GROMACS .gro file of C-alpha atoms in nm:
model
  497
    1MET     CA    1   0.748   0.598  -3.550
    2GLU     CA    2   0.884   0.820  -3.273
    3VAL     CA    3   0.793   0.733  -2.913
    4SER     CA    4   0.835   1.061  -2.727
    5VAL     CA    5   0.613   1.162  -2.435
    6LEU     CA    6   0.653   1.383  -2.131
    7ASN     CA    7   0.740   1.191  -1.814
    8PRO     CA    8   0.744   0.837  -1.962
    9LEU     CA    9   0.815   0.686  -1.619
   10LEU     CA   10   0.469   0.801  -1.508
   11TYR     CA   11   0.312   0.584  -1.779
   12PHE     CA   12   0.526   0.289  -1.671
   13LYS     CA   13   0.394   0.324  -1.315
   14LEU     CA   14   0.038   0.369  -1.441
   15PHE     CA   15   0.034   0.050  -1.650
   16TYR     CA   16   0.215  -0.134  -1.371
   17VAL     CA   17  -0.071  -0.057  -1.133
   18LEU     CA   18  -0.332  -0.124  -1.405
   19ALA     CA   19  -0.185  -0.471  -1.461
   20PHE     CA   20  -0.232  -0.564  -1.095
   21LEU     CA   21  -0.574  -0.395  -1.094
   22PHE     CA   22  -0.688  -0.613  -1.386
   23ILE     CA   23  -0.579  -0.933  -1.210
   24PHE     CA   24  -0.737  -0.810  -0.887
   25LEU     CA   25  -1.077  -0.731  -1.041
   26THR     CA   26  -1.081  -1.050  -1.249
   27VAL     CA   27  -1.007  -1.283  -0.958
   28LEU     CA   28  -1.240  -1.087  -0.727
   29TYR     CA   29  -1.529  -1.113  -0.975
   30HIS     CA   30  -1.492  -1.489  -1.020
   31SER     CA   31  -1.451  -1.540  -0.645
   32ILE     CA   32  -1.766  -1.349  -0.553
   33LYS     CA   33  -1.960  -1.552  -0.810
   34ARG     CA   34  -1.851  -1.869  -0.629
   35GLY     CA   35  -1.945  -1.743  -0.284
   36TYR     CA   36  -1.601  -1.688  -0.132
   37ARG     CA   37  -1.564  -1.429   0.143
   38ILE     CA   38  -1.418  -1.108   0.010
   39GLN     CA   39  -1.162  -1.072   0.290
   40SER     CA   40  -1.011  -1.413   0.211
   41ILE     CA   41  -0.984  -1.326  -0.158
   42LEU     CA   42  -0.827  -0.988  -0.082
   43LEU     CA   43  -0.572  -1.150   0.148
   44MET     CA   44  -0.485  -1.402  -0.122
   45LEU     CA   45  -0.442  -1.126  -0.380
   46SER     CA   46  -0.235  -0.918  -0.136
   47SER     CA   47   0.009  -1.203  -0.077
   48ILE     CA   48   0.033  -1.285  -0.449
   49THR     CA   49   0.096  -0.919  -0.534
   50LEU     CA   50   0.362  -0.882  -0.265
   51LEU     CA   51   0.548  -1.198  -0.367
   52THR     CA   52   0.521  -1.100  -0.733
   53VAL     CA   53   0.679  -0.756  -0.690
   54VAL     CA   54   0.941  -0.897  -0.452
   55GLY     CA   55   1.015  -1.176  -0.701
   56THR     CA   56   1.067  -0.931  -0.986
   57ARG     CA   57   1.340  -0.766  -0.777
   58LEU     CA   58   1.510  -1.051  -0.590
   59VAL     CA   59   1.597  -1.263  -0.895
   60THR     CA   60   1.796  -0.971  -1.039
   61ILE     CA   61   1.994  -0.913  -0.717
   62PRO     CA   62   2.303  -1.118  -0.623
   63PHE     CA   63   2.219  -1.375  -0.356
   64GLN     CA   64   2.488  -1.245  -0.118
   65GLU     CA   65   2.303  -0.911  -0.097
   66TRP     CA   66   1.972  -1.066   0.014
   67ILE     CA   67   2.068  -1.060   0.385
   68HIS     CA   68   2.153  -0.691   0.355
   69ILE     CA   69   1.809  -0.630   0.204
   70LEU     CA   70   1.627  -0.813   0.484
   71PHE     CA   71   1.797  -0.637   0.774
   72SER     CA   72   1.895  -0.295   0.640
   73ASN     CA   73   1.705   0.013   0.749
   74GLU     CA   74   1.837   0.208   0.452
   75GLU     CA   75   1.638   0.272   0.138
   76LEU     CA   76   1.788   0.039  -0.122
   77ILE     CA   77   1.805   0.119  -0.491
   78TYR     CA   78   1.772  -0.177  -0.727
   79ASP     CA   79   1.615  -0.073  -1.054
   80ASN     CA   80   1.615  -0.407  -1.238
   81ARG     CA   81   1.305  -0.624  -1.264
   82SER     CA   82   1.229  -0.965  -1.409
   83ALA     CA   83   0.882  -1.079  -1.510
   84LEU     CA   84   0.998  -1.440  -1.480
   85GLY     CA   85   1.088  -1.394  -1.113
   86GLY     CA   86   0.755  -1.227  -1.044
   87LEU     CA   87   0.569  -1.513  -1.212
   88LEU     CA   88   0.748  -1.781  -1.007
   89PHE     CA   89   0.714  -1.602  -0.672
   90GLY     CA   90   0.350  -1.515  -0.744
   91LEU     CA   91   0.279  -1.881  -0.814
   92VAL     CA   92   0.418  -1.970  -0.471
   93GLY     CA   93   0.183  -1.716  -0.312
   94LEU     CA   94  -0.112  -1.858  -0.504
   95ILE     CA   95  -0.044  -2.217  -0.397
   96ILE     CA   96   0.004  -2.117  -0.030
   97SER     CA   97  -0.323  -1.920  -0.033
   98GLN     CA   98  -0.509  -2.202  -0.207
   99ARG     CA   99  -0.395  -2.452   0.055
  100LEU     CA  100  -0.478  -2.229   0.353
  101PHE     CA  101  -0.817  -2.105   0.237
  102GLY     CA  102  -0.924  -2.412   0.037
  103PHE     CA  103  -1.023  -2.232  -0.284
  104HIS     CA  104  -1.153  -2.444  -0.571
  105LYS     CA  105  -0.975  -2.528  -0.897
  106SER     CA  106  -1.153  -2.242  -1.074
  107ILE     CA  107  -0.936  -1.986  -0.890
  108LEU     CA  108  -0.623  -2.157  -1.020
  109ASP     CA  109  -0.770  -2.153  -1.372
  110VAL     CA  110  -0.846  -1.780  -1.353
  111TYR     CA  111  -0.497  -1.700  -1.231
  112ALA     CA  112  -0.345  -1.910  -1.513
  113TRP     CA  113  -0.489  -1.688  -1.789
  114ALA     CA  114  -0.530  -1.355  -1.602
  115VAL     CA  115  -0.160  -1.320  -1.519
  116PRO     CA  116  -0.036  -1.333  -1.882
  117VAL     CA  117  -0.299  -1.073  -1.974
  118GLY     CA  118  -0.185  -0.856  -1.682
  119LEU     CA  119   0.177  -0.885  -1.795
  120GLY     CA  120   0.067  -0.784  -2.144
  121ILE     CA  121  -0.092  -0.470  -2.002
  122GLN     CA  122   0.226  -0.386  -1.811
  123LYS     CA  123   0.437  -0.416  -2.128
  124VAL     CA  124   0.252  -0.117  -2.275
  125GLY     CA  125   0.409   0.091  -1.998
  126CYS     CA  126   0.749  -0.059  -2.083
  127PHE     CA  127   0.698   0.044  -2.447
  128ILE     CA  128   0.622   0.406  -2.357
  129ASN     CA  129   0.905   0.420  -2.103
  130GLY     CA  130   1.156   0.271  -2.345
  131CYS     CA  131   1.286  -0.007  -2.119
  132CYS     CA  132   1.320  -0.373  -2.233
  133PHE     CA  133   1.390  -0.239  -2.584
  134GLY     CA  134   1.472  -0.438  -2.897
  135LYS     CA  135   1.762  -0.461  -3.137
  136PRO     CA  136   1.805  -0.214  -3.427
  137SER     CA  137   1.563  -0.282  -3.711
  138GLU     CA  138   1.468  -0.142  -4.052
  139LEU     CA  139   1.113  -0.277  -4.051
  140ILE     CA  140   0.840  -0.026  -4.129
  141TRP     CA  141   0.691  -0.060  -3.779
  142ALA     CA  142   1.025  -0.005  -3.601
  143VAL     CA  143   1.033   0.282  -3.349
  144GLN     CA  144   1.272   0.554  -3.229
  145TYR     CA  145   1.321   0.699  -2.881
  146PRO     CA  146   1.438   1.053  -2.797
  147ARG     CA  147   1.759   1.168  -2.635
  148GLY     CA  148   1.755   1.090  -2.263
  149SER     CA  149   1.586   0.753  -2.307
  150GLN     CA  150   1.751   0.423  -2.220
  151VAL     CA  151   1.765   0.328  -2.588
  152HIS     CA  152   1.939   0.649  -2.689
  153TYR     CA  153   2.191   0.625  -2.406
  154SER     CA  154   2.267   0.259  -2.479
  155GLN     CA  155   2.329   0.322  -2.849
  156TRP     CA  156   2.541   0.631  -2.776
  157SER     CA  157   2.754   0.443  -2.519
  158SER     CA  158   2.800   0.166  -2.779
  159HIS     CA  159   2.915   0.429  -3.036
  160LEU     CA  160   2.622   0.352  -3.266
  161ILE     CA  161   2.500   0.714  -3.267
  162ASN     CA  162   2.638   1.055  -3.174
  163GLN     CA  163   2.546   1.215  -2.845
  164ASP     CA  164   2.378   1.511  -3.016
  165GLU     CA  165   2.143   1.289  -3.218
  166ALA     CA  166   1.783   1.384  -3.141
  167PHE     CA  167   1.656   1.026  -3.167
  168SER     CA  168   1.795   0.677  -3.140
  169MET     CA  169   1.824   0.430  -3.426
  170PHE     CA  170   1.507   0.244  -3.521
  171VAL     CA  171   1.453  -0.061  -3.297
  172HIS     CA  172   1.209  -0.352  -3.274
  173PRO     CA  173   0.904  -0.260  -3.060
  174VAL     CA  174   0.967  -0.575  -2.857
  175GLN     CA  175   0.736  -0.460  -2.578
  176LEU     CA  176   0.439  -0.451  -2.817
  177TYR     CA  177   0.532  -0.795  -2.951
  178GLU     CA  178   0.514  -0.915  -2.591
  179THR     CA  179   0.180  -0.743  -2.533
  180PHE     CA  180   0.018  -0.912  -2.833
  181GLY     CA  181   0.183  -1.246  -2.755
  182LEU     CA  182   0.081  -1.245  -2.389
  183LEU     CA  183  -0.278  -1.150  -2.471
  184LEU     CA  184  -0.290  -1.440  -2.718
  185LEU     CA  185  -0.136  -1.670  -2.458
  186GLY     CA  186  -0.400  -1.572  -2.204
  187TYR     CA  187  -0.675  -1.639  -2.457
  188ILE     CA  188  -0.538  -1.987  -2.534
  189ILE     CA  189  -0.519  -2.076  -2.164
  190TRP     CA  190  -0.875  -1.952  -2.112
  191ARG     CA  191  -1.010  -2.153  -2.405
  192THR     CA  192  -0.841  -2.476  -2.292
  193ARG     CA  193  -0.905  -2.442  -1.918
  194ASN     CA  194  -1.169  -2.718  -1.910
  195TYR     CA  195  -0.957  -2.962  -2.109
  196TRP     CA  196  -0.723  -3.046  -1.821
  197LYS     CA  197  -0.798  -3.307  -1.557
  198LYS     CA  198  -0.560  -3.192  -1.283
  199ASN     CA  199  -0.584  -2.874  -1.081
  200LEU     CA  200  -0.237  -2.737  -1.152
  201SER     CA  201  -0.223  -2.822  -1.524
  202PRO     CA  202  -0.349  -2.485  -1.661
  203ILE     CA  203  -0.088  -2.298  -1.456
  204LEU     CA  204   0.191  -2.531  -1.571
  205LEU     CA  205   0.081  -2.485  -1.932
  206SER     CA  206   0.075  -2.108  -1.885
  207MET     CA  207   0.430  -2.108  -1.750
  208VAL     CA  208   0.560  -2.337  -2.028
  209MET     CA  209   0.406  -2.118  -2.299
  210PHE     CA  210   0.533  -1.800  -2.134
  211LEU     CA  211   0.889  -1.937  -2.111
  212ILE     CA  212   0.890  -2.053  -2.474
  213PHE     CA  213   0.760  -1.714  -2.585
  214ARG     CA  214   1.022  -1.537  -2.373
  215PHE     CA  215   1.294  -1.762  -2.521
  216LEU     CA  216   1.196  -1.654  -2.873
  217ILE     CA  217   1.162  -1.284  -2.786
  218GLU     CA  218   1.519  -1.276  -2.651
  219PHE     CA  219   1.652  -1.321  -3.007
  220ILE     CA  220   1.535  -0.970  -3.099
  221ARG     CA  221   1.576  -0.801  -2.760
  222ASP     CA  222   1.884  -0.584  -2.721
  223PRO     CA  223   2.130  -0.739  -2.470
  224ALA     CA  224   2.184  -0.392  -2.321
  225SER     CA  225   1.824  -0.393  -2.196
  226SER     CA  226   1.867  -0.718  -2.002
  227GLN     CA  227   1.855  -0.714  -1.622
  228PHE     CA  228   2.117  -0.988  -1.612
  229GLU     CA  229   2.479  -1.009  -1.720
  230VAL     CA  230   2.471  -1.139  -2.077
  231THR     CA  231   2.713  -1.401  -2.207
  232TYR     CA  232   2.674  -1.616  -2.518
  233ILE     CA  233   2.700  -1.993  -2.542
  234TYR     CA  234   2.688  -2.124  -2.900
  235GLY     CA  235   2.544  -1.790  -3.010
  236ILE     CA  236   2.257  -1.801  -2.759
  237LYS     CA  237   2.230  -1.590  -2.443
  238ASN     CA  238   2.289  -1.759  -2.110
  239LEU     CA  239   1.944  -1.643  -1.995
  240GLN     CA  240   1.786  -1.814  -2.296
  241TRP     CA  241   1.957  -2.142  -2.207
  242ILE     CA  242   1.820  -2.117  -1.853
  243ILE     CA  243   1.470  -2.039  -1.981
  244PHE     CA  244   1.489  -2.324  -2.233
  245ILE     CA  245   1.594  -2.578  -1.968
  246ILE     CA  246   1.324  -2.467  -1.723
  247SER     CA  247   1.054  -2.479  -1.993
  248CYS     CA  248   1.158  -2.834  -2.092
  249VAL     CA  249   1.149  -2.949  -1.729
  250LEU     CA  250   0.806  -2.793  -1.672
  251ALA     CA  251   0.670  -2.938  -1.999
  252LEU     CA  252   0.787  -3.285  -1.894
  253LEU     CA  253   0.639  -3.231  -1.548
  254LEU     CA  254   0.307  -3.126  -1.702
  255PHE     CA  255   0.298  -3.437  -1.922
  256ILE     CA  256   0.370  -3.674  -1.631
  257TYR     CA  257   0.145  -3.488  -1.389
  258GLU     CA  258  -0.152  -3.485  -1.624
  259ASN     CA  259  -0.125  -3.839  -1.761
  260TYR     CA  260   0.051  -4.063  -1.509
  261LEU     CA  261   0.012  -3.928  -1.156
  262LYS     CA  262  -0.296  -4.078  -0.996
  263LEU     CA  263  -0.299  -3.836  -0.705
  264ASP     CA  264  -0.341  -3.464  -0.748
  265LYS     CA  265  -0.063  -3.308  -0.543
  266ILE     CA  266  -0.247  -2.976  -0.533
  267LYS     CA  267  -0.560  -3.097  -0.357
  268VAL     CA  268  -0.867  -2.880  -0.333
  269SER     CA  269  -1.035  -2.893   0.006
  270GLU     CA  270  -1.382  -2.768   0.082
  271TYR     CA  271  -1.384  -2.393   0.133
  272ASN     CA  272  -1.436  -2.325   0.504
  273TYR     CA  273  -1.387  -1.974   0.637
  274THR     CA  274  -1.215  -1.935   0.975
  275LEU     CA  275  -1.121  -1.605   1.137
  276LYS     CA  276  -0.809  -1.763   1.287
  277VAL     CA  277  -0.657  -1.819   0.942
  278ASP     CA  278  -0.732  -1.460   0.839
  279LEU     CA  279  -0.572  -1.308   1.149
  280LEU     CA  280  -0.261  -1.524   1.120
  281TYR     CA  281  -0.237  -1.442   0.751
  282ILE     CA  282  -0.267  -1.068   0.822
  283LEU     CA  283   0.013  -1.077   1.080
  284VAL     CA  284   0.249  -1.278   0.858
  285LEU     CA  285   0.176  -1.059   0.556
  286SER     CA  286   0.233  -0.741   0.759
  287THR     CA  287   0.571  -0.875   0.869
  288CYS     CA  288   0.670  -0.955   0.511
  289ILE     CA  289   0.565  -0.610   0.389
  290TYR     CA  290   0.776  -0.446   0.657
  291ILE     CA  291   1.081  -0.662   0.581
  292PHE     CA  292   1.079  -0.586   0.209
  293SER     CA  293   0.952  -0.226   0.227
  294ASN     CA  294   1.300  -0.075   0.173
  295LEU     CA  295   1.336  -0.272  -0.150
  296LEU     CA  296   1.008  -0.167  -0.313
  297THR     CA  297   0.906   0.162  -0.470
  298ARG     CA  298   0.600   0.358  -0.370
  299TYR     CA  299   0.379   0.237  -0.655
  300GLU     CA  300   0.481  -0.125  -0.589
  301ILE     CA  301   0.382  -0.092  -0.223
  302LEU     CA  302   0.062   0.082  -0.333
  303SER     CA  303  -0.025  -0.222  -0.549
  304VAL     CA  304  -0.021  -0.432  -0.231
  305TRP     CA  305  -0.198  -0.192   0.005
  306ILE     CA  306  -0.496  -0.125  -0.224
  307LYS     CA  307  -0.593  -0.488  -0.161
  308PHE     CA  308  -0.459  -0.537   0.190
  309ILE     CA  309  -0.626  -0.240   0.363
  310PRO     CA  310  -0.981  -0.332   0.242
  311ALA     CA  311  -0.916  -0.689   0.364
  312ILE     CA  312  -0.823  -0.557   0.709
  313LEU     CA  313  -1.126  -0.327   0.731
  314ILE     CA  314  -1.368  -0.600   0.619
  315THR     CA  315  -1.218  -0.841   0.874
  316LEU     CA  316  -1.261  -0.577   1.146
  317TYR     CA  317  -1.625  -0.529   1.044
  318TYR     CA  318  -1.677  -0.906   1.060
  319ILE     CA  319  -1.534  -0.916   1.415
  320LEU     CA  320  -1.755  -0.630   1.536
  321LYS     CA  321  -2.065  -0.777   1.374
  322LYS     CA  322  -2.043  -1.136   1.499
  323ILE     CA  323  -2.189  -1.194   1.847
  324GLU     CA  324  -1.958  -1.490   1.921
  325TYR     CA  325  -1.655  -1.257   1.910
  326ARG     CA  326  -1.804  -1.002   2.150
  327THR     CA  327  -1.576  -1.099   2.440
  328TYR     CA  328  -1.261  -1.070   2.230
  329ARG     CA  329  -1.349  -0.766   2.019
  330VAL     CA  330  -1.096  -0.532   2.179
  331THR     CA  331  -0.811  -0.783   2.159
  332LEU     CA  332  -0.886  -0.887   1.802
  333SER     CA  333  -0.929  -0.526   1.691
  334PHE     CA  334  -0.590  -0.442   1.843
  335VAL     CA  335  -0.432  -0.715   1.629
  336LEU     CA  336  -0.569  -0.542   1.318
  337ILE     CA  337  -0.400  -0.216   1.418
  338ILE     CA  338  -0.058  -0.374   1.358
  339PRO     CA  339  -0.077  -0.375   0.975
  340LEU     CA  340  -0.202  -0.015   0.974
  341PHE     CA  341   0.102   0.077   1.183
  342VAL     CA  342   0.321  -0.104   0.929
  343PHE     CA  343   0.152   0.095   0.653
  344ALA     CA  344   0.247   0.420   0.826
  345GLN     CA  345   0.609   0.303   0.843
  346THR     CA  346   0.640   0.177   0.485
  347TYR     CA  347   0.468   0.450   0.284
  348GLU     CA  348   0.752   0.698   0.312
  349ASN     CA  349   0.935   0.940   0.087
  350ASP     CA  350   1.128   0.793  -0.206
  351SER     CA  351   1.441   0.987  -0.111
  352LEU     CA  352   1.659   1.010   0.199
  353SER     CA  353   1.775   1.361   0.113
  354THR     CA  354   1.709   1.627   0.374
  355LYS     CA  355   1.410   1.847   0.295
  356LYS     CA  356   1.340   2.179   0.463
  357PHE     CA  357   1.019   2.369   0.411
  358LYS     CA  358   0.778   2.608   0.579
  359GLN     CA  359   0.423   2.495   0.647
  360ILE     CA  360   0.107   2.699   0.703
  361ASP     CA  361  -0.203   2.536   0.856
  362ILE     CA  362  -0.552   2.683   0.864
  363GLY     CA  363  -0.846   2.515   1.033
  364GLY     CA  364  -1.159   2.550   1.236
  365SER     CA  365  -1.392   2.357   1.460
  366PHE     CA  366  -1.765   2.400   1.511
  367GLY     CA  367  -2.001   2.194   1.725
  368LYS     CA  368  -2.158   2.141   2.065
  369PHE     CA  369  -2.124   1.920   2.370
  370TYR     CA  370  -2.303   1.865   2.700
  371ASN     CA  371  -2.182   1.831   3.059
  372GLU     CA  372  -2.338   1.796   3.403
  373LEU     CA  373  -2.228   1.948   3.735
  374ARG     CA  374  -2.335   2.007   4.095
  375TYR     CA  375  -2.380   2.356   4.239
  376ASN     CA  376  -2.518   2.526   4.548
  377PRO     CA  377  -2.852   2.690   4.459
  378GLN     CA  378  -2.879   2.869   4.797
  379THR     CA  379  -2.783   3.234   4.822
  380GLN     CA  380  -2.827   3.273   5.201
  381THR     CA  381  -2.624   3.130   5.483
  382SER     CA  382  -2.716   3.039   5.842
  383ASP     CA  383  -2.521   3.040   6.164
  384CYS     CA  384  -2.403   2.695   6.075
  385GLY     CA  385  -2.263   2.811   5.742
  386SER     CA  386  -2.363   2.750   5.382
  387SER     CA  387  -2.629   2.503   5.284
  388THR     CA  388  -2.497   2.158   5.198
  389THR     CA  389  -2.789   2.066   4.974
  390TYR     CA  390  -2.669   2.070   4.611
  391ASP     CA  391  -2.860   2.079   4.288
  392TYR     CA  392  -2.767   1.954   3.938
  393ASP     CA  393  -2.767   2.141   3.612
  394TYR     CA  394  -2.713   2.023   3.256
  395LEU     CA  395  -2.514   2.258   3.038
  396LYS     CA  396  -2.525   2.288   2.661
  397ASN     CA  397  -2.198   2.424   2.519
  398LYS     CA  398  -2.187   2.554   2.163
  399TYR     CA  399  -1.847   2.650   2.026
  400SER     CA  400  -1.689   2.796   1.713
  401ILE     CA  401  -1.309   2.813   1.703
  402GLY     CA  402  -1.067   2.910   1.427
  403GLY     CA  403  -0.694   2.850   1.411
  404LEU     CA  404  -0.381   2.941   1.219
  405GLY     CA  405  -0.044   2.766   1.236
  406PHE     CA  406   0.304   2.825   1.104
  407SER     CA  407   0.598   2.582   1.131
  408GLN     CA  408   0.948   2.514   1.001
  409VAL     CA  409   0.987   2.144   0.906
  410THR     CA  410   1.308   1.950   0.849
  411ARG     CA  411   1.253   1.597   0.716
  412LYS     CA  412   1.497   1.320   0.631
  413GLY     CA  413   1.363   0.972   0.567
  414PHE     CA  414   1.162   0.863   0.872
  415LYS     CA  415   1.288   1.152   1.088
  416GLU     CA  416   1.115   1.487   1.117
  417ASN     CA  417   1.180   1.798   1.327
  418LYS     CA  418   0.910   2.061   1.352
  419LEU     CA  419   0.931   2.400   1.526
  420GLY     CA  420   0.616   2.606   1.507
  421VAL     CA  421   0.346   2.815   1.665
  422ASN     CA  422  -0.035   2.791   1.657
  423LEU     CA  423  -0.289   3.067   1.716
  424HIS     CA  424  -0.653   3.008   1.796
  425GLY     CA  425  -0.954   3.213   1.889
  426GLY     CA  426  -1.330   3.185   1.908
  427ASN     CA  427  -1.641   3.183   2.121
  428ILE     CA  428  -1.801   2.932   2.359
  429LYS     CA  429  -2.166   2.986   2.449
  430THR     CA  430  -2.294   2.797   2.754
  431THR     CA  431  -2.665   2.756   2.834
  432GLY     CA  432  -2.803   2.599   3.151
  433ILE     CA  433  -3.080   2.369   3.035
  434SER     CA  434  -3.256   2.372   3.374
  435SER     CA  435  -3.190   2.735   3.469
  436ASN     CA  436  -3.198   2.873   3.113
  437VAL     CA  437  -2.908   3.103   3.203
  438GLU     CA  438  -2.666   3.187   2.921
  439GLU     CA  439  -2.303   3.295   2.919
  440SER     CA  440  -2.058   3.359   2.635
  441ASN     CA  441  -1.680   3.345   2.668
  442PHE     CA  442  -1.424   3.457   2.415
  443VAL     CA  443  -1.128   3.223   2.415
  444TYR     CA  444  -0.791   3.277   2.253
  445GLY     CA  445  -0.443   3.139   2.283
  446ILE     CA  446  -0.096   3.111   2.140
  447ASN     CA  447   0.084   2.775   2.132
  448PRO     CA  448   0.458   2.756   2.052
  449TYR     CA  449   0.588   2.397   2.032
  450TYR     CA  450   0.866   2.167   1.915
  451LYS     CA  451   0.824   1.806   1.794
  452TYR     CA  452   1.063   1.531   1.692
  453GLU     CA  453   0.927   1.219   1.521
  454GLY     CA  454   1.132   0.910   1.443
  455LYS     CA  455   1.040   0.579   1.285
  456TRP     CA  456   0.903   0.428   1.605
  457VAL     CA  457   0.874   0.705   1.865
  458GLY     CA  458   0.821   1.077   1.883
  459ILE     CA  459   0.857   1.342   2.154
  460GLY     CA  460   0.760   1.704   2.186
  461ALA     CA  461   0.691   1.991   2.421
  462GLY     CA  462   0.523   2.330   2.420
  463PHE     CA  463   0.279   2.550   2.608
  464GLN     CA  464  -0.040   2.748   2.558
  465ILE     CA  465  -0.093   3.098   2.691
  466GLY     CA  466  -0.407   3.312   2.669
  467ASN     CA  467  -0.768   3.304   2.786
  468LEU     CA  468  -0.811   2.929   2.820
  469ILE     CA  469  -1.134   2.780   2.952
  470LEU     CA  470  -1.218   2.433   3.080
  471ARG     CA  471  -1.568   2.317   3.162
  472LYS     CA  472  -1.628   2.181   3.512
  473ASP     CA  473  -1.804   1.849   3.548
  474ILE     CA  474  -2.009   1.661   3.805
  475GLU     CA  475  -1.705   1.591   4.024
  476ASP     CA  476  -1.658   1.964   4.084
  477VAL     CA  477  -1.876   2.120   4.356
  478ILE     CA  478  -1.974   2.483   4.280
  479GLU     CA  479  -2.048   2.689   4.591
  480SER     CA  480  -2.246   2.945   4.390
  481SER     CA  481  -2.548   2.964   4.164
  482GLU     CA  482  -2.374   3.204   3.926
  483LEU     CA  483  -2.317   3.052   3.583
  484SER     CA  484  -1.992   3.241   3.540
  485TYR     CA  485  -1.842   3.036   3.821
  486LYS     CA  486  -1.913   2.712   3.637
  487THR     CA  487  -1.599   2.739   3.426
  488LYS     CA  488  -1.230   2.702   3.498
  489LYS     CA  489  -1.030   2.986   3.349
  490HIS     CA  490  -0.656   2.951   3.301
  491ASN     CA  491  -0.387   3.161   3.141
  492PHE     CA  492  -0.116   2.897   3.098
  493PHE     CA  493  -0.103   2.527   3.003
  494PRO     CA  494   0.218   2.325   2.956
  495GLU     CA  495   0.207   2.033   2.712
  496PHE     CA  496   0.423   1.726   2.654
  497TYR     CA  497   0.383   1.444   2.404
   0.00000   0.00000   0.00000
């Protein structure tokens, strides 16, 4: 069988997001059934997702480079990932969330079987992409990958095939083995979830079974596809020895924890929603996202934000709806702006290369607005001068404006320079509601400008020139009854921002 598709990396990203989406929908469904607030569940899932994707990266990176990752403003390129690291870090996020929000044991049970199933879904993307590939095989279900794939390059660099070979040697479809095995593992955990007496037992069982399965799979996985440096001890990979030792320790811990510990170390408190916990959680999570944003790819960050942004919006709705928070609405709402600001800073281009392009903008605006002003309704004067008795009029302004813009943009990472010009033109029709007097004004203008935007601040300047009209308001006193005098006409406006 030949595995050859256009843009295989796209399928890897697709199944990566689908894996998190499956876990998200599964946990969300079970949580709503048990009456948990959606924002708390979304925050829990956001933290688990973030720690999972960070864990898949950090365990493959030398420890001495971690400080550079935390404090560097550069976009860092680390392509390796480890499902084991993601599983361990995700478990930490789950336990922290469970302790803070007080979710019941059922949430732990759902996570125990949903995560292996999610990993199984992700492995389909690995199969199409050709990463995590197996050793050469002559089995009838073995697969080949085309030139340009990781498999083909690895076998060519090992002098197993010639560079001009169209396809690689046949290899074990290890990724599909993992998919079937992980789906079976998830089913076993789901079937036995009610057998265990302690809260953490299903998760410990899930980890033990996953590690044993991973230990066996490594026998037929090609060492060249490993994210770690491979050495052999008694004919077994160093990674396998580590996995074997961890699985034995966890199996022993599960046995003691389930049968001999009288106290459940992972206690389940009564679920009690508090806004204070949500706000603190949002701030901490926003900080973590910002710290690790340079390490993660766009689709990894997307996997976090598709849960985090709804949690923020629902929390904001809760604040605006509850009467007891009326005094603090502005302050609390301002707190929720912080993660949205972080989102704007993290969802950036995947490349730091300089990009130059021309941009054309077309737009329009249609609508109406009202204003009120004072004017002198008298047309005659006396020896003492003009009358000082003023009247009020309400004005209805109906406008239709069109615009066209052209700009030259230079963008590198978080920095952007834009030099451009905007043209606009249209009509404003003003009707005095009391006097029923109408006036139409044609407005037009040209607006050259320059803008510079950095990661945190931006500056710019420009001006507008043309037939520019401003409506007067109640603070302006009009010494005439003529409607045409109820507007301010200008030919030049400077602008700074």
